[in-house]
Short mmCIF file of C-alpha atoms and ligand atoms in Angstrom, two decimals:
data_model
loop_
_atom_site.label_atom_id
_atom_site.label_comp_id
_atom_site.label_asym_id
_atom_site.label_seq_id
_atom_site.Cartn_x
_atom_site.Cartn_y
_atom_site.Cartn_z
CA UNK A 170 0.00 0.00 0.00
CA UNK A 171 1.26 3.43 -0.66
CA UNK A 172 0.12 6.77 0.62
CA UNK A 173 1.04 10.09 -0.84
CA UNK A 174 1.80 13.00 1.41
CA UNK A 175 0.42 15.55 -0.95
CA UNK A 176 -1.70 15.77 -4.07
CA UNK A 177 0.47 16.11 -7.14
CA UNK A 178 0.27 18.94 -9.55
CA UNK A 179 2.91 20.61 -11.67
CA UNK A 180 5.76 22.01 -9.69
CA UNK A 181 3.97 21.53 -6.41
CA UNK A 182 5.25 18.02 -6.48
CA UNK A 183 8.77 18.92 -7.41
CA UNK A 184 8.91 21.98 -5.28
CA UNK A 185 7.94 19.89 -2.39
CA UNK A 186 7.16 21.64 0.77
CA UNK A 187 4.78 24.18 -0.60
CA UNK A 188 3.75 26.33 2.29
CA UNK A 189 6.27 25.06 4.76
CA UNK A 190 6.74 28.52 6.04
CA UNK A 191 3.67 30.62 6.25
CA UNK A 192 3.29 34.32 6.55
CA UNK A 193 2.15 35.32 9.98
CA UNK A 194 -0.13 38.27 9.62
CA UNK A 195 1.07 41.43 11.24
CA UNK A 196 -1.07 43.65 13.37
CA UNK A 197 -3.98 44.97 11.37
CA UNK A 198 -5.14 48.00 13.28
CA UNK A 199 -8.14 49.99 12.17
CA UNK A 200 -6.42 52.27 9.75
CA UNK A 201 -7.00 50.83 6.29
CA UNK A 202 -4.09 52.86 4.85
CA UNK A 203 -1.70 50.82 6.99
CA UNK A 204 -2.62 47.56 5.33
CA UNK A 205 0.09 46.30 2.97
CA UNK A 206 -0.64 45.97 -0.73
CA UNK A 207 -0.99 42.37 -1.74
CA UNK A 208 -0.22 40.63 -5.03
CA UNK A 209 -1.05 36.94 -4.99
CA UNK A 210 -1.35 34.23 -7.59
CA UNK A 211 -0.07 30.90 -8.80
CA UNK A 212 3.14 29.84 -10.48
CA UNK A 213 5.40 26.78 -10.66
CA UNK A 214 2.50 24.65 -9.44
CA UNK A 215 2.38 26.52 -6.18
CA UNK A 216 1.10 29.85 -4.87
CA UNK A 217 2.76 33.14 -4.15
CA UNK A 218 1.94 36.19 -2.07
CA UNK A 219 3.81 39.48 -2.13
CA UNK A 220 3.16 42.23 0.37
CA UNK A 221 4.35 45.77 -0.18
CA UNK A 222 4.18 48.37 2.59
CA UNK A 223 3.98 51.48 0.41
CA UNK A 224 3.61 51.76 -3.34
CA UNK A 225 5.73 54.37 -5.13
CA UNK A 226 3.63 57.01 -6.90
CA UNK A 227 4.43 55.62 -10.34
CA UNK A 228 3.44 52.02 -9.55
CA UNK A 229 -0.24 51.09 -9.43
CA UNK A 230 -1.61 47.98 -7.75
CA UNK A 231 -2.36 46.53 -11.19
CA UNK A 232 1.21 47.16 -12.35
CA UNK A 233 2.49 45.55 -9.16
CA UNK A 234 0.39 42.41 -9.75
CA UNK A 235 1.30 42.25 -13.41
CA UNK A 236 5.02 42.84 -12.86
CA UNK A 237 5.29 40.16 -10.20
CA UNK A 238 3.44 37.63 -12.37
CA UNK A 239 5.80 38.33 -15.28
CA UNK A 240 8.84 37.67 -13.07
CA UNK A 241 7.61 34.37 -11.66
CA UNK A 242 6.29 33.15 -15.01
CA UNK A 243 9.65 33.82 -16.62
CA UNK A 244 11.48 31.62 -14.12
CA UNK A 245 8.85 28.90 -14.64
CA UNK A 246 9.19 29.12 -18.44
CA UNK A 247 12.96 28.72 -18.15
CA UNK A 248 13.41 26.17 -15.38
CA UNK A 249 10.32 24.01 -15.03
CA UNK A 250 10.74 20.30 -15.65
CA UNK A 251 6.95 20.10 -15.84
CA UNK A 252 6.88 22.05 -19.09
CA UNK A 253 8.15 20.31 -22.20
CA UNK A 254 8.96 23.68 -23.76
CA UNK A 255 11.01 25.14 -20.90
CA UNK A 256 14.65 25.93 -21.52
CA UNK A 257 15.63 23.22 -19.06
CA UNK A 258 13.41 20.54 -20.62
CA UNK A 259 14.90 21.32 -24.04
CA UNK A 260 18.39 20.87 -22.61
CA UNK A 261 17.38 17.65 -20.88
CA UNK A 262 16.38 16.12 -24.23
CA UNK A 263 19.82 16.78 -25.78
CA UNK A 264 22.56 14.21 -26.24
CA UNK A 265 26.06 14.47 -24.78
CA UNK A 266 28.70 17.06 -25.69
CA UNK A 267 26.34 19.35 -27.56
CA UNK A 268 26.68 22.94 -26.31
CA UNK A 269 23.35 24.55 -25.49
CA UNK A 270 22.90 28.32 -25.13
CA UNK A 271 21.31 29.17 -21.77
CA UNK A 272 19.70 32.34 -20.46
CA UNK A 273 21.56 34.52 -17.97
CA UNK A 274 19.03 33.42 -15.34
CA UNK A 275 19.58 29.70 -15.82
CA UNK A 276 23.36 30.20 -15.94
CA UNK A 277 23.19 32.09 -12.64
CA UNK A 278 21.15 29.33 -10.97
CA UNK A 279 23.42 26.58 -12.33
CA UNK A 280 26.53 28.42 -11.09
CA UNK A 281 25.03 28.70 -7.59
CA UNK A 282 23.97 25.04 -7.76
CA UNK A 283 27.56 24.04 -8.55
CA UNK A 284 28.84 26.20 -5.69
CA UNK A 285 26.41 24.67 -3.18
CA UNK A 286 27.30 21.20 -4.47
CA UNK A 287 30.99 21.91 -3.74
CA UNK A 288 30.21 23.43 -0.33
CA UNK A 289 28.19 20.38 0.70
CA UNK A 290 30.42 17.62 -0.65
CA UNK A 291 27.93 16.72 -3.38
CA UNK A 292 24.86 16.50 -1.12
CA UNK A 293 23.27 19.07 -3.39
CA UNK A 294 23.22 17.85 -6.96
CA UNK A 295 20.87 19.13 -9.65
CA UNK A 296 21.63 16.13 -11.86
CA UNK A 297 19.41 13.98 -9.59
CA UNK A 298 16.66 14.40 -12.23
CA UNK A 299 16.64 10.75 -13.37
CA UNK A 300 16.57 9.56 -9.74
CA UNK A 301 13.73 11.92 -8.85
CA UNK A 302 11.75 10.40 -11.73
CA UNK A 303 12.69 6.83 -10.84
CA UNK A 304 11.49 7.37 -7.28
CA UNK A 305 8.26 8.68 -8.86
CA UNK A 306 8.58 12.26 -7.64
CA UNK A 307 9.01 13.75 -11.09
CA UNK A 308 6.46 15.19 -13.51
CA UNK A 309 3.42 13.11 -14.39
CA UNK A 310 1.09 10.91 -12.41
CA UNK A 311 2.84 7.66 -11.57
CA UNK A 312 2.41 4.72 -9.35
CA UNK A 313 4.64 5.14 -6.34
CA UNK A 314 6.94 2.23 -5.82
CA UNK A 315 10.43 1.45 -4.61
CA UNK A 316 12.88 0.85 -7.49
CA UNK A 317 15.09 -2.23 -7.59
CA UNK A 318 18.83 -2.13 -6.83
CA UNK A 319 19.56 -2.85 -10.50
CA UNK A 320 17.48 0.09 -11.63
CA UNK A 321 19.29 2.33 -9.17
CA UNK A 322 22.73 1.09 -10.20
CA UNK A 323 21.95 1.75 -13.86
CA UNK A 324 20.99 5.34 -13.13
CA UNK A 325 24.18 5.96 -11.17
CA UNK A 326 26.00 6.67 -14.41
CA UNK A 327 23.56 9.43 -15.29
CA UNK A 328 23.90 11.35 -12.03
CA UNK A 329 26.75 13.55 -10.83
CA UNK A 330 27.52 17.26 -10.79
CA UNK A 331 30.67 16.44 -12.82
CA UNK A 332 28.48 15.25 -15.70
CA UNK A 333 27.46 18.78 -16.64
CA UNK A 334 29.74 21.57 -17.75
CA UNK A 335 28.71 25.18 -17.49
CA UNK A 336 30.58 27.84 -19.41
CA UNK A 337 29.26 30.68 -17.30
CA UNK A 338 30.75 33.62 -19.19
CA UNK A 339 29.89 32.06 -22.55
CA UNK A 340 26.42 31.23 -21.15
CA UNK A 341 26.36 27.71 -22.49
CA UNK A 342 25.91 24.30 -21.02
CA UNK A 343 26.56 20.73 -22.04
CA UNK A 344 26.27 17.25 -20.61
CA UNK A 345 29.20 14.87 -20.63
CA UNK A 346 27.11 11.70 -20.73
CA UNK A 347 23.89 10.84 -22.51
CA UNK A 348 20.60 10.94 -20.61
CA UNK A 349 21.81 13.35 -17.94
CA UNK A 350 18.84 15.41 -16.73
CA UNK A 351 18.85 18.50 -14.57
CA UNK A 352 16.19 19.22 -11.95
CA UNK A 353 16.25 22.75 -10.49
CA UNK A 354 13.28 22.26 -8.18
CA UNK A 355 15.44 22.61 -5.07
CA UNK A 356 16.70 26.07 -5.98
CA UNK A 357 14.45 27.70 -8.62
CA UNK A 358 11.73 28.86 -6.24
CA UNK A 359 14.33 30.69 -4.15
CA UNK A 360 15.74 32.24 -7.31
CA UNK A 361 12.24 33.37 -8.33
CA UNK A 362 11.88 35.09 -4.95
CA UNK A 363 15.18 36.93 -5.57
CA UNK A 364 14.04 37.93 -9.05
CA UNK A 365 10.82 39.42 -7.68
CA UNK A 366 12.88 41.29 -5.05
CA UNK A 367 15.16 42.67 -7.75
CA UNK A 368 12.21 43.80 -9.83
CA UNK A 369 10.43 45.42 -6.85
CA UNK A 370 13.60 47.35 -5.99
CA UNK A 371 14.05 48.44 -9.60
CA UNK A 372 10.54 49.89 -9.36
CA UNK A 373 11.37 51.82 -6.20
CA UNK A 374 9.67 49.52 -3.68
CA UNK A 375 11.71 49.65 -0.48
CA UNK A 376 9.64 47.51 1.88
CA UNK A 377 8.26 44.11 0.93
CA UNK A 378 7.66 40.52 1.96
CA UNK A 379 7.80 37.92 -0.81
CA UNK A 380 6.65 34.35 -0.41
CA UNK A 381 6.64 31.73 -3.16
CA UNK A 382 5.58 28.25 -2.11
CA UNK A 383 7.01 28.74 1.34
CA UNK A 384 10.33 30.39 0.41
CA UNK A 385 10.54 34.01 1.53
CA UNK A 386 12.48 37.22 1.44
CA UNK A 387 11.79 40.50 3.23
CA UNK A 388 13.12 44.01 3.18
CA UNK A 389 12.41 47.14 5.15
CA UNK A 390 9.58 47.53 7.61
CA UNK A 391 5.84 47.76 7.50
CA UNK A 392 4.14 51.15 7.58
CA UNK A 393 3.83 50.91 11.35
CA UNK A 394 7.65 50.58 11.48
CA UNK A 395 7.56 47.01 12.79
CA UNK A 396 9.55 44.36 10.87
CA UNK A 397 7.87 41.70 8.73
CA UNK A 398 7.11 38.58 10.74
CA UNK A 399 6.92 35.08 9.36
CA UNK A 400 6.09 31.74 10.86
CA UNK A 401 7.99 28.47 10.58
CA UNK A 402 5.52 25.65 10.37
CA UNK A 403 5.60 22.61 12.65
CA UNK A 404 6.66 19.64 10.47
CA UNK A 405 3.50 17.60 10.84
CA UNK A 406 1.91 15.68 7.95
CA UNK A 407 -1.68 16.64 8.49
CA UNK A 408 -1.99 19.82 10.52
CA UNK A 409 -0.66 23.28 9.79
CA UNK A 410 0.48 25.07 12.89
CA UNK A 411 3.05 27.80 13.36
CA UNK A 412 5.92 26.45 15.40
CA UNK A 413 7.98 29.60 15.70
CA UNK A 414 7.78 33.21 14.63
CA UNK A 415 10.72 35.11 13.24
CA UNK A 416 11.41 38.54 11.81
CA UNK A 417 13.43 38.54 8.61
CA UNK A 418 14.51 42.07 7.83
CA UNK A 419 16.66 42.19 4.67
CA UNK A 420 17.01 38.43 4.56
CA UNK A 421 15.55 35.27 3.12
CA UNK A 422 14.14 32.14 4.73
CA UNK A 423 13.75 28.77 3.02
CA UNK A 424 12.56 25.44 4.38
CA UNK A 425 13.00 21.87 3.16
CA UNK A 426 11.48 18.79 4.62
CA UNK A 427 9.85 15.49 4.00
CA UNK A 428 6.59 16.03 5.81
CA UNK A 429 4.51 17.21 2.88
CA UNK A 430 5.98 15.38 -0.07
CA UNK A 431 6.66 11.71 0.55
CA UNK A 432 5.16 8.32 0.06
CA UNK A 433 4.92 5.32 2.32
CA UNK A 434 5.46 1.75 1.31
CA UNK A 435 5.55 -1.23 3.70
CA UNK A 436 5.60 1.10 6.66
CA UNK A 437 8.58 3.12 5.43
CA UNK A 438 8.52 6.77 4.54
CA UNK A 439 10.22 7.80 1.29
CA UNK A 440 11.14 11.47 1.03
CA UNK A 441 11.33 13.42 -2.23
CA UNK A 442 14.81 14.56 -1.22
CA UNK A 443 17.36 12.19 -2.69
CA UNK A 444 20.82 11.54 -1.30
CA UNK A 445 23.00 11.54 -4.46
CA UNK A 446 25.61 9.48 -2.62
CA UNK A 447 23.24 6.53 -2.18
CA UNK A 448 20.71 7.27 -4.98
CA UNK A 449 18.01 6.82 -2.35
CA UNK A 450 15.66 9.16 -0.51
CA UNK A 451 17.17 10.51 2.68
CA UNK A 452 16.46 8.23 5.60
CA UNK A 453 17.12 9.93 8.91
CA UNK A 454 15.01 11.53 11.60
CA UNK A 455 15.26 15.03 10.21
CA UNK A 456 11.78 16.38 9.49
CA UNK A 457 12.65 19.87 8.27
CA UNK A 458 15.49 22.34 7.83
CA UNK A 459 14.98 26.11 7.74
CA UNK A 460 17.80 28.35 6.54
CA UNK A 461 18.07 32.12 6.87
CA UNK A 462 20.49 33.69 4.38
CA UNK A 463 20.90 36.81 2.34
CA UNK A 464 19.64 35.44 -0.96
CA UNK A 465 16.66 33.13 -1.16
CA UNK A 466 18.38 31.06 -3.86
CA UNK A 467 21.19 30.21 -1.43
CA UNK A 468 18.79 29.56 1.46
CA UNK A 469 16.67 27.27 -0.77
CA UNK A 470 19.62 25.22 -2.03
CA UNK A 471 21.25 24.98 1.40
CA UNK A 472 17.98 23.86 3.03
CA UNK A 473 17.80 20.95 0.58
CA UNK A 474 21.51 20.13 0.92
CA UNK A 475 21.38 20.15 4.73
CA UNK A 476 18.30 17.90 4.55
CA UNK A 477 20.47 15.41 2.68
CA UNK A 478 23.33 15.68 5.17
CA UNK A 479 21.05 15.10 8.15
CA UNK A 480 21.11 16.46 11.69
CA UNK A 481 24.70 15.56 12.63
CA UNK A 482 26.72 16.27 9.50
CA UNK A 483 24.32 19.05 8.51
CA UNK A 484 24.57 20.88 11.82
CA UNK A 485 28.37 20.63 11.80
CA UNK A 486 28.60 22.05 8.29
CA UNK A 487 26.08 24.81 9.00
CA UNK A 488 28.13 25.86 12.06
CA UNK A 489 31.32 25.81 10.01
CA UNK A 490 29.68 28.03 7.38
CA UNK A 491 28.16 30.24 10.12
CA UNK A 492 24.74 29.78 8.61
CA UNK A 493 21.54 30.48 10.54
CA UNK A 494 19.74 27.12 10.48
CA UNK A 495 16.94 25.46 12.42
CA UNK A 496 16.75 21.66 12.23
CA UNK A 497 13.58 19.91 13.39
CA UNK A 498 14.29 16.31 14.30
CA UNK A 499 11.60 13.67 14.84
CA UNK A 500 11.53 12.01 18.23
CA UNK A 501 9.17 9.42 19.65
CA UNK A 502 7.38 12.22 21.49
CA UNK A 503 7.26 14.79 18.69
CA UNK A 504 10.09 17.04 17.55
CA UNK A 505 13.39 18.35 18.84
CA UNK A 506 14.87 21.64 17.72
CA UNK A 507 18.53 22.02 16.84
CA UNK A 508 19.70 25.58 16.18
CA UNK A 509 23.03 26.84 14.92
CA UNK A 510 24.60 29.68 16.87
CA UNK A 511 23.71 32.13 14.12
CA UNK A 512 20.06 31.01 14.22
CA UNK A 513 20.07 31.23 18.01
CA UNK A 514 21.18 34.86 17.74
CA UNK A 515 18.40 35.62 15.27
CA UNK A 516 15.66 34.08 17.37
CA UNK A 517 16.99 35.62 20.62
CA UNK A 518 16.97 39.01 18.97
CA UNK A 519 13.43 38.27 17.98
CA UNK A 520 11.87 37.87 21.41
P1 LIG B 201 13.28 21.45 -1.85
O1 LIG B 201 11.83 21.36 -1.58
O2 LIG B 201 13.77 22.83 -2.15
O3 LIG B 201 14.10 20.79 -0.78
O4 LIG B 201 13.57 20.66 -3.21
C1 LIG B 201 13.30 19.28 -3.30
C2 LIG B 201 13.24 18.89 -4.76
O5 LIG B 201 14.55 19.02 -5.34
C3 LIG B 201 12.86 17.43 -4.98
O6 LIG B 201 11.46 17.29 -5.18
C4 LIG B 201 13.64 17.06 -6.23
O7 LIG B 201 12.95 17.48 -7.40
C5 LIG B 201 14.91 17.88 -6.10
N1 LIG B 201 15.99 17.20 -5.34
C6 LIG B 201 15.88 16.06 -4.59
N2 LIG B 201 17.06 15.75 -4.03
C7 LIG B 201 17.95 16.70 -4.42
C8 LIG B 201 19.34 16.91 -4.17
N3 LIG B 201 20.06 16.09 -3.40
N4 LIG B 201 19.95 17.99 -4.76
C9 LIG B 201 19.23 18.82 -5.56
N5 LIG B 201 17.92 18.67 -5.83
C10 LIG B 201 17.27 17.63 -5.27
MG1 LIG B 202 15.47 23.86 -1.64
#
């Protein structure tokens, strides 16, 4: 028997956690002028919500909504593996050694992906595409089942950061073995958040809170001069409760976990996060990892990578990198929190 942790649709599946981190509403007050402007919609198979404290005179609410939608749709059109016509899907269909011209956006994301892969000893690896599909977490409705050892061994040759070569300045990409497929689901949502931030700033917006499928970035303060507050969700499969509140002024917050996107077979839980070193879903007691960093792209990728590394190795690396990270570890009673020193400082400052 298998049970899915979440209904599948488009990127929702690939982008996993969805609303792992939810926006905690600030104080409303009676003064309607103090309410933030809101632009909300759907993209990448998930939802987004952008709050802006004050609109510049030359930006209407309609232009805000339209501009944000254009930014998120562009990232989807480039990097979705759920769209046959995306830039990434076209690359994935190519054979080995053929150079493929990539957009500046995709080149930027791939360069960061390679950097995070190096930083994490290969725990982060965007070439896991074929494994994600084999474990039935990729695009398309599939029966969820555990692949055989032979199937996994065969795919080993198609996975590895070293199997893709990015010529960043020349903005081109090639694969060094046939059938290599890239999956940017662990980093593209964070990048989309950064793109929206960049666009808002280019339009003179100085205070905002952006949330796409649970990944967030904030800048400035609300009109009442208090910082934007967000909530980190408790990693439970069925209920949605805020576990902890945090203010994220001029920073990003991303969360990865296995509590929304998984399947169960013979009493075992299979996460959508794959350990490239074993070709199998991560299998430890870590339920979620939340990372606070300057860019949302980095926070997103690191949250996935630290989920692969697990509570011991992950915590040690996060301390070494001085990253602000909250690990939620399953116990028989519920959950334990592990915080890095940098995260501790953030949450202390928050009380
Ligand atoms: P996230 O929700 O950001 O942690 O991203 C998880 C998604 O990234 C999965 O659904 C896969 O599509 C993909 N993925 C799984 N394992 C890895 C990995 N080790 N490195 C990079 N991407 C991964
Ligand atoms: Mg991620």
